[in-house]
Each structure stands twice: as C-alpha cells, then as structure tokens.
C-alpha cells in the first residue's frame, strides 16, 4: 500500500477555490477537508497601463485625480497623507501611514478584513497582534458586536473612543504571554521587521487559541521585483530596496516572512491551512483600475515611511552617514515619483489555519 502523501504534498492551488465576499463565511457544520491549500502557482502578470513616461503630472497629482472620488468615505487622515511625504518622527504622520497601509491591505484581498472562514455566531474572543492604530480591531468590533476584541502593541497610539467591546493593551508578543485567555480568532499582520523568532510566535498563537479556533497571518515579501524586467539594478530604488531587505535580515528581523508563513503554520500543527498570494504594485502603473488604486495607496505609504525607515536602518545598522542617506533617498524619491519609471511590485501572503479540536499532547 502506498504511503500517504506528506502535508507539503497535499498543498494545492487556491485558484480552484471560489472567491469570497466582504462578509464572514459560515463554517461548515461538517469536518473541513484536511488539506493545505496554497496559491503557490504563478499569479497572472499585471498589465501596465498605456501612459507615456513623459507625462509631467506628479505622482501626488495623480493620487488625488484618480483616487479622491473613490475614497470620499475614507478617513481624512488617509486622504491627507496622500498629498504629503512625511517622516515617522511625527507620530501623527506615522499613524496616518499605518491607516493608509490598512486601506491598501483591505482592498488588496478583496475589500475584506480577513479571509479565514470564521462565523459571527461562533467567535466570541478576537485578538489583533501588533494592532498599531487599532483600526482593524475597531472595524472588527463593529462587525462582531457579540465578541470581545483585544488589540495589543508596544505603543499606546490607539484611540480612546472605540466600541465598548474593543480593548487595547500594551504587550510584547515576543515575550511570554502572561494572560491565560483563549481566543476563537487571532489576526497577525504586517509584523515584518518586528519579530526575531517567528516559529515561537506562531506556537504562542496556536497555544492561545480555543480548540477549533482560527489564526490568520497577513505579511509580505518586501523585496521588490517586476514581471517585465523593467525594474533592474540600474535603478536607485532597486539598490535601496535590496540593501534595506538584506540589512534587516542581517539583524534577525525578517523582512520577507510572507513566503515562509505556510511552512511555519503547518509545522506548528494547524489544520485546514490555506495560503493565498496577492500582487501589490508600487505606483499607479497597472492597467486594471483595481491594481492602479492599490498601487497608489502603496506608493503613498512607502513615501510616507521612506525617510525614517531608511535613516534608522542605513545609519543604525550599516553605518551610513545622514548625508549619504539623503543622497540615496533623493534618487529613490525621484524614481518613485516618476510615472512608469518601472513596474515594480511585491507580494502579500495570507495564510490561515485552524487549531485541531483535539489538541496534540506536545502542542505546547
């Protein structure tokens, strides 16, 4: 009799799965199929828009001309951040950048806050790891009004005016979790460059889930690339991005956790694991309006964080002088603000899985 397939051999493409809408899907009353699903196949190449590279309108002008009508209901902070390149030294500006990244992420995965098949009637305890401004937790609190939503972070930058079922806590998820609460759903997103031991974090998340509970991870591979070879070593942005990624990886702050999430989740013991990958353009170069909007949002948040991210890493890790950083960023910013200079993008990975109803003895 043939040996059963390994868990890695059970992975199949999620392109065969139906795309879900913005509302939570009910969990099947039966046992879900015990197989990991993954969009590991190549995604379609994004087509570039037919726009002349000599168009003299700035990226900032394009942001307002293209996105303002579509985002009239967005928070004012998001709209304002599109018009200005700011530094993280100003906390308010960094909060705006985080909210902008949130809007980009939600749009990228189909205008959804999550992809895991959780059910409103069965989820009573939710945790948002590294909650940032708390925008995801607040929106989840509105949707899951019957659940208690917790958000933790190292910084107390969350609003005080929140739904009564939302609570924020100061906590370091890399340390031992002191609370003994069990959650029905845990979200962990955009923790790249923040975690030193990812397998440990995934194990802690598994430990603090109720049997049958779900965890979801949304993170990126921050190394830029292009499908059409328009983004190459000749570009200052290529060199800057590669240097930034390698510097963070050298100090054990993984800047590319996205592609590794599936293995970490499966190896921890999660079942019914699903992996999906989404292309995130950098700038409004894509032909399809959906990706053009995502590219505008992404470019805005990249520009907002450009100075602080680079200065902190290049000076603190690599020993650059501030003058050298200024020269580098001048070239990078010029390229990023030039429409169709290149067709760069990065990948967002979403992995979710379910804790078994019967917990293995060695799960902790």
GROMACS .gro file of C-alpha atoms in nm, residues 31-297:
model
  267
   31UNK     CA    1  -1.530   1.844   0.929
   32UNK     CA    2  -1.333   2.063   0.685
   33UNK     CA    3  -1.117   1.887   0.431
   34UNK     CA    4  -0.779   1.817   0.600
   35UNK     CA    5  -0.561   1.964   0.328
   36UNK     CA    6  -0.342   2.271   0.296
   37UNK     CA    7  -0.443   2.490   0.006
   38UNK     CA    8  -0.192   2.727  -0.149
   39UNK     CA    9  -0.170   2.974  -0.433
   40UNK     CA   10   0.191   2.876  -0.490
   41UNK     CA   11   0.138   2.872  -0.865
   42UNK     CA   12   0.250   3.180  -1.056
   43UNK     CA   13  -0.003   3.464  -1.047
   44UNK     CA   14  -0.101   3.632  -1.375
   45UNK     CA   15   0.130   3.907  -1.494
   46UNK     CA   16  -0.011   4.254  -1.425
   47UNK     CA   17  -0.053   4.452  -1.746
   48UNK     CA   18   0.096   4.801  -1.747
   49UNK     CA   19  -0.119   5.098  -1.842
   50UNK     CA   20  -0.056   5.273  -2.171
   51UNK     CA   21   0.069   5.601  -2.025
   52UNK     CA   22   0.354   5.800  -2.173
   53UNK     CA   23   0.658   5.829  -1.948
   54UNK     CA   24   0.689   6.197  -2.039
   55UNK     CA   25   0.364   6.289  -1.866
   56UNK     CA   26   0.465   6.584  -1.649
   57UNK     CA   27   0.199   6.538  -1.380
   58UNK     CA   28   0.347   6.436  -1.046
   59UNK     CA   29   0.252   6.119  -0.864
   60UNK     CA   30   0.089   6.334  -0.595
   61UNK     CA   31  -0.139   6.494  -0.855
   62UNK     CA   32  -0.228   6.152  -0.991
   63UNK     CA   33  -0.314   6.029  -0.642
   64UNK     CA   34  -0.578   6.297  -0.599
   65UNK     CA   35  -0.707   6.293  -0.956
   66UNK     CA   36  -0.751   5.917  -0.956
   67UNK     CA   37  -0.834   5.815  -0.602
   68UNK     CA   38  -1.017   6.105  -0.441
   69UNK     CA   39  -1.359   6.025  -0.596
   70UNK     CA   40  -1.326   5.662  -0.487
   71UNK     CA   41  -1.219   5.735  -0.131
   72UNK     CA   42  -1.461   6.006  -0.021
   73UNK     CA   43  -1.563   5.780   0.268
   74UNK     CA   44  -1.205   5.714   0.378
   75UNK     CA   45  -1.072   5.873   0.697
   76UNK     CA   46  -0.947   6.228   0.639
   77UNK     CA   47  -0.603   6.124   0.764
   78UNK     CA   48  -0.572   5.881   0.472
   79UNK     CA   49  -0.661   6.144   0.214
   80UNK     CA   50  -0.424   6.397   0.364
   81UNK     CA   51  -0.135   6.151   0.377
   82UNK     CA   52  -0.160   6.102   0.002
   83UNK     CA   53  -0.057   6.463  -0.052
   84UNK     CA   54   0.246   6.481   0.167
   85UNK     CA   55   0.567   6.288   0.220
   86UNK     CA   56   0.626   6.272   0.593
   87UNK     CA   57   0.866   6.123   0.847
   88UNK     CA   58   0.796   5.873   1.120
   89UNK     CA   59   0.944   6.112   1.376
   90UNK     CA   60   0.599   6.272   1.373
   91UNK     CA   61   0.376   6.018   1.544
   92UNK     CA   62   0.058   6.153   1.387
   93UNK     CA   63   0.205   6.106   1.040
   94UNK     CA   64   0.311   5.750   1.117
   95UNK     CA   65  -0.039   5.675   1.239
   96UNK     CA   66  -0.172   5.809   0.909
   97UNK     CA   67   0.072   5.583   0.722
   98UNK     CA   68  -0.044   5.278   0.917
   99UNK     CA   69  -0.408   5.357   0.838
  100UNK     CA   70  -0.315   5.402   0.473
  101UNK     CA   71  -0.142   5.061   0.471
  102UNK     CA   72  -0.457   4.915   0.627
  103UNK     CA   73  -0.674   5.058   0.348
  104UNK     CA   74  -0.434   4.915   0.089
  105UNK     CA   75  -0.436   4.571   0.251
  106UNK     CA   76  -0.815   4.555   0.278
  107UNK     CA   77  -0.856   4.647  -0.088
  108UNK     CA   78  -0.584   4.404  -0.199
  109UNK     CA   79  -0.758   4.098  -0.052
  110UNK     CA   80  -1.098   4.183  -0.195
  111UNK     CA   81  -1.224   4.461   0.035
  112UNK     CA   82  -1.215   4.226   0.330
  113UNK     CA   83  -1.071   4.248   0.680
  114UNK     CA   84  -0.991   3.876   0.686
  115UNK     CA   85  -1.008   3.562   0.474
  116UNK     CA   86  -1.042   3.288   0.737
  117UNK     CA   87  -1.387   3.118   0.730
  118UNK     CA   88  -1.496   3.239   1.073
  119UNK     CA   89  -1.860   3.263   1.179
  120UNK     CA   90  -2.002   3.561   1.371
  121UNK     CA   91  -2.212   3.336   1.591
  122UNK     CA   92  -1.917   3.119   1.695
  123UNK     CA   93  -1.648   3.380   1.751
  124UNK     CA   94  -1.654   3.542   2.095
  125UNK     CA   95  -1.287   3.631   2.161
  126UNK     CA   96  -1.066   3.801   1.899
  127UNK     CA   97  -0.702   3.915   1.926
  128UNK     CA   98  -0.522   4.155   1.693
  129UNK     CA   99  -0.145   4.119   1.733
  130UNK     CA  100   0.058   4.435   1.671
  131UNK     CA  101  -0.262   4.636   1.637
  132UNK     CA  102  -0.090   4.967   1.551
  133UNK     CA  103  -0.355   5.238   1.538
  134UNK     CA  104  -0.620   4.980   1.620
  135UNK     CA  105  -0.816   5.044   1.301
  136UNK     CA  106  -0.857   4.674   1.219
  137UNK     CA  107  -0.965   4.589   1.575
  138UNK     CA  108  -1.221   4.871   1.581
  139UNK     CA  109  -1.372   4.766   1.249
  140UNK     CA  110  -1.386   4.404   1.366
  141UNK     CA  111  -1.554   4.518   1.687
  142UNK     CA  112  -1.827   4.684   1.481
  143UNK     CA  113  -1.884   4.372   1.272
  144UNK     CA  114  -1.852   4.118   1.555
  145UNK     CA  115  -2.063   4.306   1.807
  146UNK     CA  116  -2.114   3.987   2.009
  147UNK     CA  117  -1.739   3.932   2.051
  148UNK     CA  118  -1.472   4.086   2.275
  149UNK     CA  119  -1.189   4.222   2.060
  150UNK     CA  120  -0.841   4.276   2.206
  151UNK     CA  121  -0.557   4.456   2.032
  152UNK     CA  122  -0.202   4.462   2.164
  153UNK     CA  123   0.103   4.666   2.069
  154UNK     CA  124   0.425   4.804   2.216
  155UNK     CA  125   0.300   5.161   2.168
  156UNK     CA  126  -0.014   5.320   2.309
  157UNK     CA  127  -0.122   5.500   1.992
  158UNK     CA  128  -0.474   5.361   1.971
  159UNK     CA  129  -0.783   5.582   2.003
  160UNK     CA  130  -0.976   5.607   2.328
  161UNK     CA  131  -1.313   5.638   2.153
  162UNK     CA  132  -1.382   5.279   2.049
  163UNK     CA  133  -1.673   5.034   2.051
  164UNK     CA  134  -1.749   4.902   2.401
  165UNK     CA  135  -1.636   4.552   2.301
  166UNK     CA  136  -1.286   4.666   2.193
  167UNK     CA  137  -0.993   4.689   2.435
  168UNK     CA  138  -0.628   4.778   2.375
  169UNK     CA  139  -0.332   4.654   2.579
  170UNK     CA  140   0.042   4.727   2.588
  171UNK     CA  141   0.224   4.399   2.537
  172UNK     CA  142   0.532   4.245   2.376
  173UNK     CA  143   0.424   3.937   2.183
  174UNK     CA  144   0.785   3.818   2.161
  175UNK     CA  145   0.792   3.771   2.539
  176UNK     CA  146   0.593   3.507   2.724
  177UNK     CA  147   0.222   3.579   2.709
  178UNK     CA  148   0.113   3.648   3.065
  179UNK     CA  149  -0.262   3.627   3.015
  180UNK     CA  150  -0.436   3.291   3.007
  181UNK     CA  151  -0.715   3.400   2.773
  182UNK     CA  152  -0.811   3.172   2.488
  183UNK     CA  153  -0.924   3.322   2.159
  184UNK     CA  154  -1.152   3.198   1.884
  185UNK     CA  155  -0.968   3.401   1.621
  186UNK     CA  156  -0.624   3.566   1.618
  187UNK     CA  157  -0.501   3.803   1.347
  188UNK     CA  158  -0.130   3.871   1.294
  189UNK     CA  159  -0.045   4.107   1.010
  190UNK     CA  160   0.236   4.338   0.899
  191UNK     CA  161   0.484   4.216   1.156
  192UNK     CA  162   0.777   4.203   0.914
  193UNK     CA  163   1.099   4.351   1.056
  194UNK     CA  164   0.947   4.323   1.405
  195UNK     CA  165   0.984   3.957   1.502
  196UNK     CA  166   1.306   3.775   1.592
  197UNK     CA  167   1.160   3.426   1.632
  198UNK     CA  168   0.864   3.365   1.403
  199UNK     CA  169   0.816   2.993   1.483
  200UNK     CA  170   0.791   3.083   1.853
  201UNK     CA  171   0.528   3.348   1.778
  202UNK     CA  172   0.323   3.103   1.572
  203UNK     CA  173   0.344   2.846   1.854
  204UNK     CA  174   0.223   3.102   2.107
  205UNK     CA  175  -0.068   3.192   1.882
  206UNK     CA  176  -0.156   2.822   1.849
  207UNK     CA  177  -0.136   2.778   2.227
  208UNK     CA  178  -0.378   3.066   2.293
  209UNK     CA  179  -0.646   2.950   2.051
  210UNK     CA  180  -0.952   2.758   2.158
  211UNK     CA  181  -0.983   2.410   2.001
  212UNK     CA  182  -1.129   2.471   1.656
  213UNK     CA  183  -1.019   2.836   1.663
  214UNK     CA  184  -0.860   3.007   1.364
  215UNK     CA  185  -0.543   3.212   1.319
  216UNK     CA  186  -0.464   3.430   1.019
  217UNK     CA  187  -0.132   3.578   0.909
  218UNK     CA  188  -0.102   3.856   0.652
  219UNK     CA  189   0.251   3.959   0.568
  220UNK     CA  190   0.473   4.042   0.276
  221UNK     CA  191   0.789   3.963   0.093
  222UNK     CA  192   0.928   4.316   0.085
  223UNK     CA  193   1.179   4.251  -0.194
  224UNK     CA  194   1.060   4.447  -0.498
  225UNK     CA  195   1.052   4.283  -0.842
  226UNK     CA  196   0.899   4.328  -1.186
  227UNK     CA  197   0.745   4.076  -1.425
  228UNK     CA  198   0.865   4.256  -1.737
  229UNK     CA  199   1.228   4.322  -1.635
  230UNK     CA  200   1.160   4.696  -1.618
  231UNK     CA  201   1.297   4.709  -1.262
  232UNK     CA  202   1.671   4.636  -1.260
  233UNK     CA  203   1.999   4.704  -1.083
  234UNK     CA  204   2.038   5.027  -1.278
  235UNK     CA  205   1.765   5.183  -1.067
  236UNK     CA  206   1.847   5.352  -0.737
  237UNK     CA  207   1.524   5.209  -0.594
  238UNK     CA  208   1.639   4.854  -0.675
  239UNK     CA  209   1.967   4.904  -0.489
  240UNK     CA  210   1.796   5.081  -0.198
  241UNK     CA  211   1.533   4.810  -0.153
  242UNK     CA  212   1.782   4.524  -0.177
  243UNK     CA  213   2.012   4.692   0.076
  244UNK     CA  214   1.724   4.759   0.316
  245UNK     CA  215   1.598   4.399   0.297
  246UNK     CA  216   1.943   4.250   0.349
  247UNK     CA  217   2.020   4.484   0.640
  248UNK     CA  218   1.704   4.389   0.830
  249UNK     CA  219   1.760   4.019   0.766
  250UNK     CA  220   2.117   4.051   0.894
  251UNK     CA  221   1.994   4.160   1.238
  252UNK     CA  222   1.737   3.879   1.260
  253UNK     CA  223   1.440   4.099   1.177
  254UNK     CA  224   1.295   3.911   0.883
  255UNK     CA  225   1.174   4.148   0.612
  256UNK     CA  226   1.043   3.861   0.398
  257UNK     CA  227   0.823   3.649   0.627
  258UNK     CA  228   0.538   3.615   0.376
  259UNK     CA  229   0.665   3.315   0.176
  260UNK     CA  230   0.759   3.128   0.495
  261UNK     CA  231   0.425   3.163   0.672
  262UNK     CA  232   0.278   2.847   0.522
  263UNK     CA  233   0.558   2.623   0.649
  264UNK     CA  234   0.553   2.779   0.997
  265UNK     CA  235   0.177   2.735   1.028
  266UNK     CA  236   0.174   2.375   0.901
  267UNK     CA  237   0.474   2.272   1.114
  268UNK     CA  238   0.307   2.413   1.427
  269UNK     CA  239   0.014   2.176   1.387
  270UNK     CA  240  -0.261   2.385   1.230
  271UNK     CA  241  -0.514   2.206   1.013
  272UNK     CA  242  -0.720   2.318   0.714
  273UNK     CA  243  -0.444   2.558   0.617
  274UNK     CA  244  -0.498   2.794   0.325
  275UNK     CA  245  -0.234   3.010   0.155
  276UNK     CA  246  -0.309   3.289  -0.090
  277UNK     CA  247  -0.075   3.536  -0.259
  278UNK     CA  248  -0.159   3.884  -0.387
  279UNK     CA  249   0.046   4.116  -0.607
  280UNK     CA  250   0.087   4.468  -0.473
  281UNK     CA  251   0.205   4.723  -0.733
  282UNK     CA  252   0.421   5.018  -0.628
  283UNK     CA  253   0.270   5.319  -0.801
  284UNK     CA  254  -0.022   5.365  -1.044
  285UNK     CA  255   0.132   5.182  -1.338
  286UNK     CA  256  -0.110   4.888  -1.363
  287UNK     CA  257  -0.374   4.895  -1.635
  288UNK     CA  258  -0.658   4.746  -1.428
  289UNK     CA  259  -0.820   5.007  -1.204
  290UNK     CA  260  -0.823   4.771  -0.903
  291UNK     CA  261  -0.445   4.737  -0.910
  292UNK     CA  262  -0.397   5.102  -1.002
  293UNK     CA  263  -0.577   5.203  -0.682
  294UNK     CA  264  -0.372   4.959  -0.475
  295UNK     CA  265  -0.053   5.091  -0.632
  296UNK     CA  266  -0.142   5.448  -0.544
  297UNK     CA  267  -0.214   5.358  -0.183
   0.00000   0.00000   0.00000
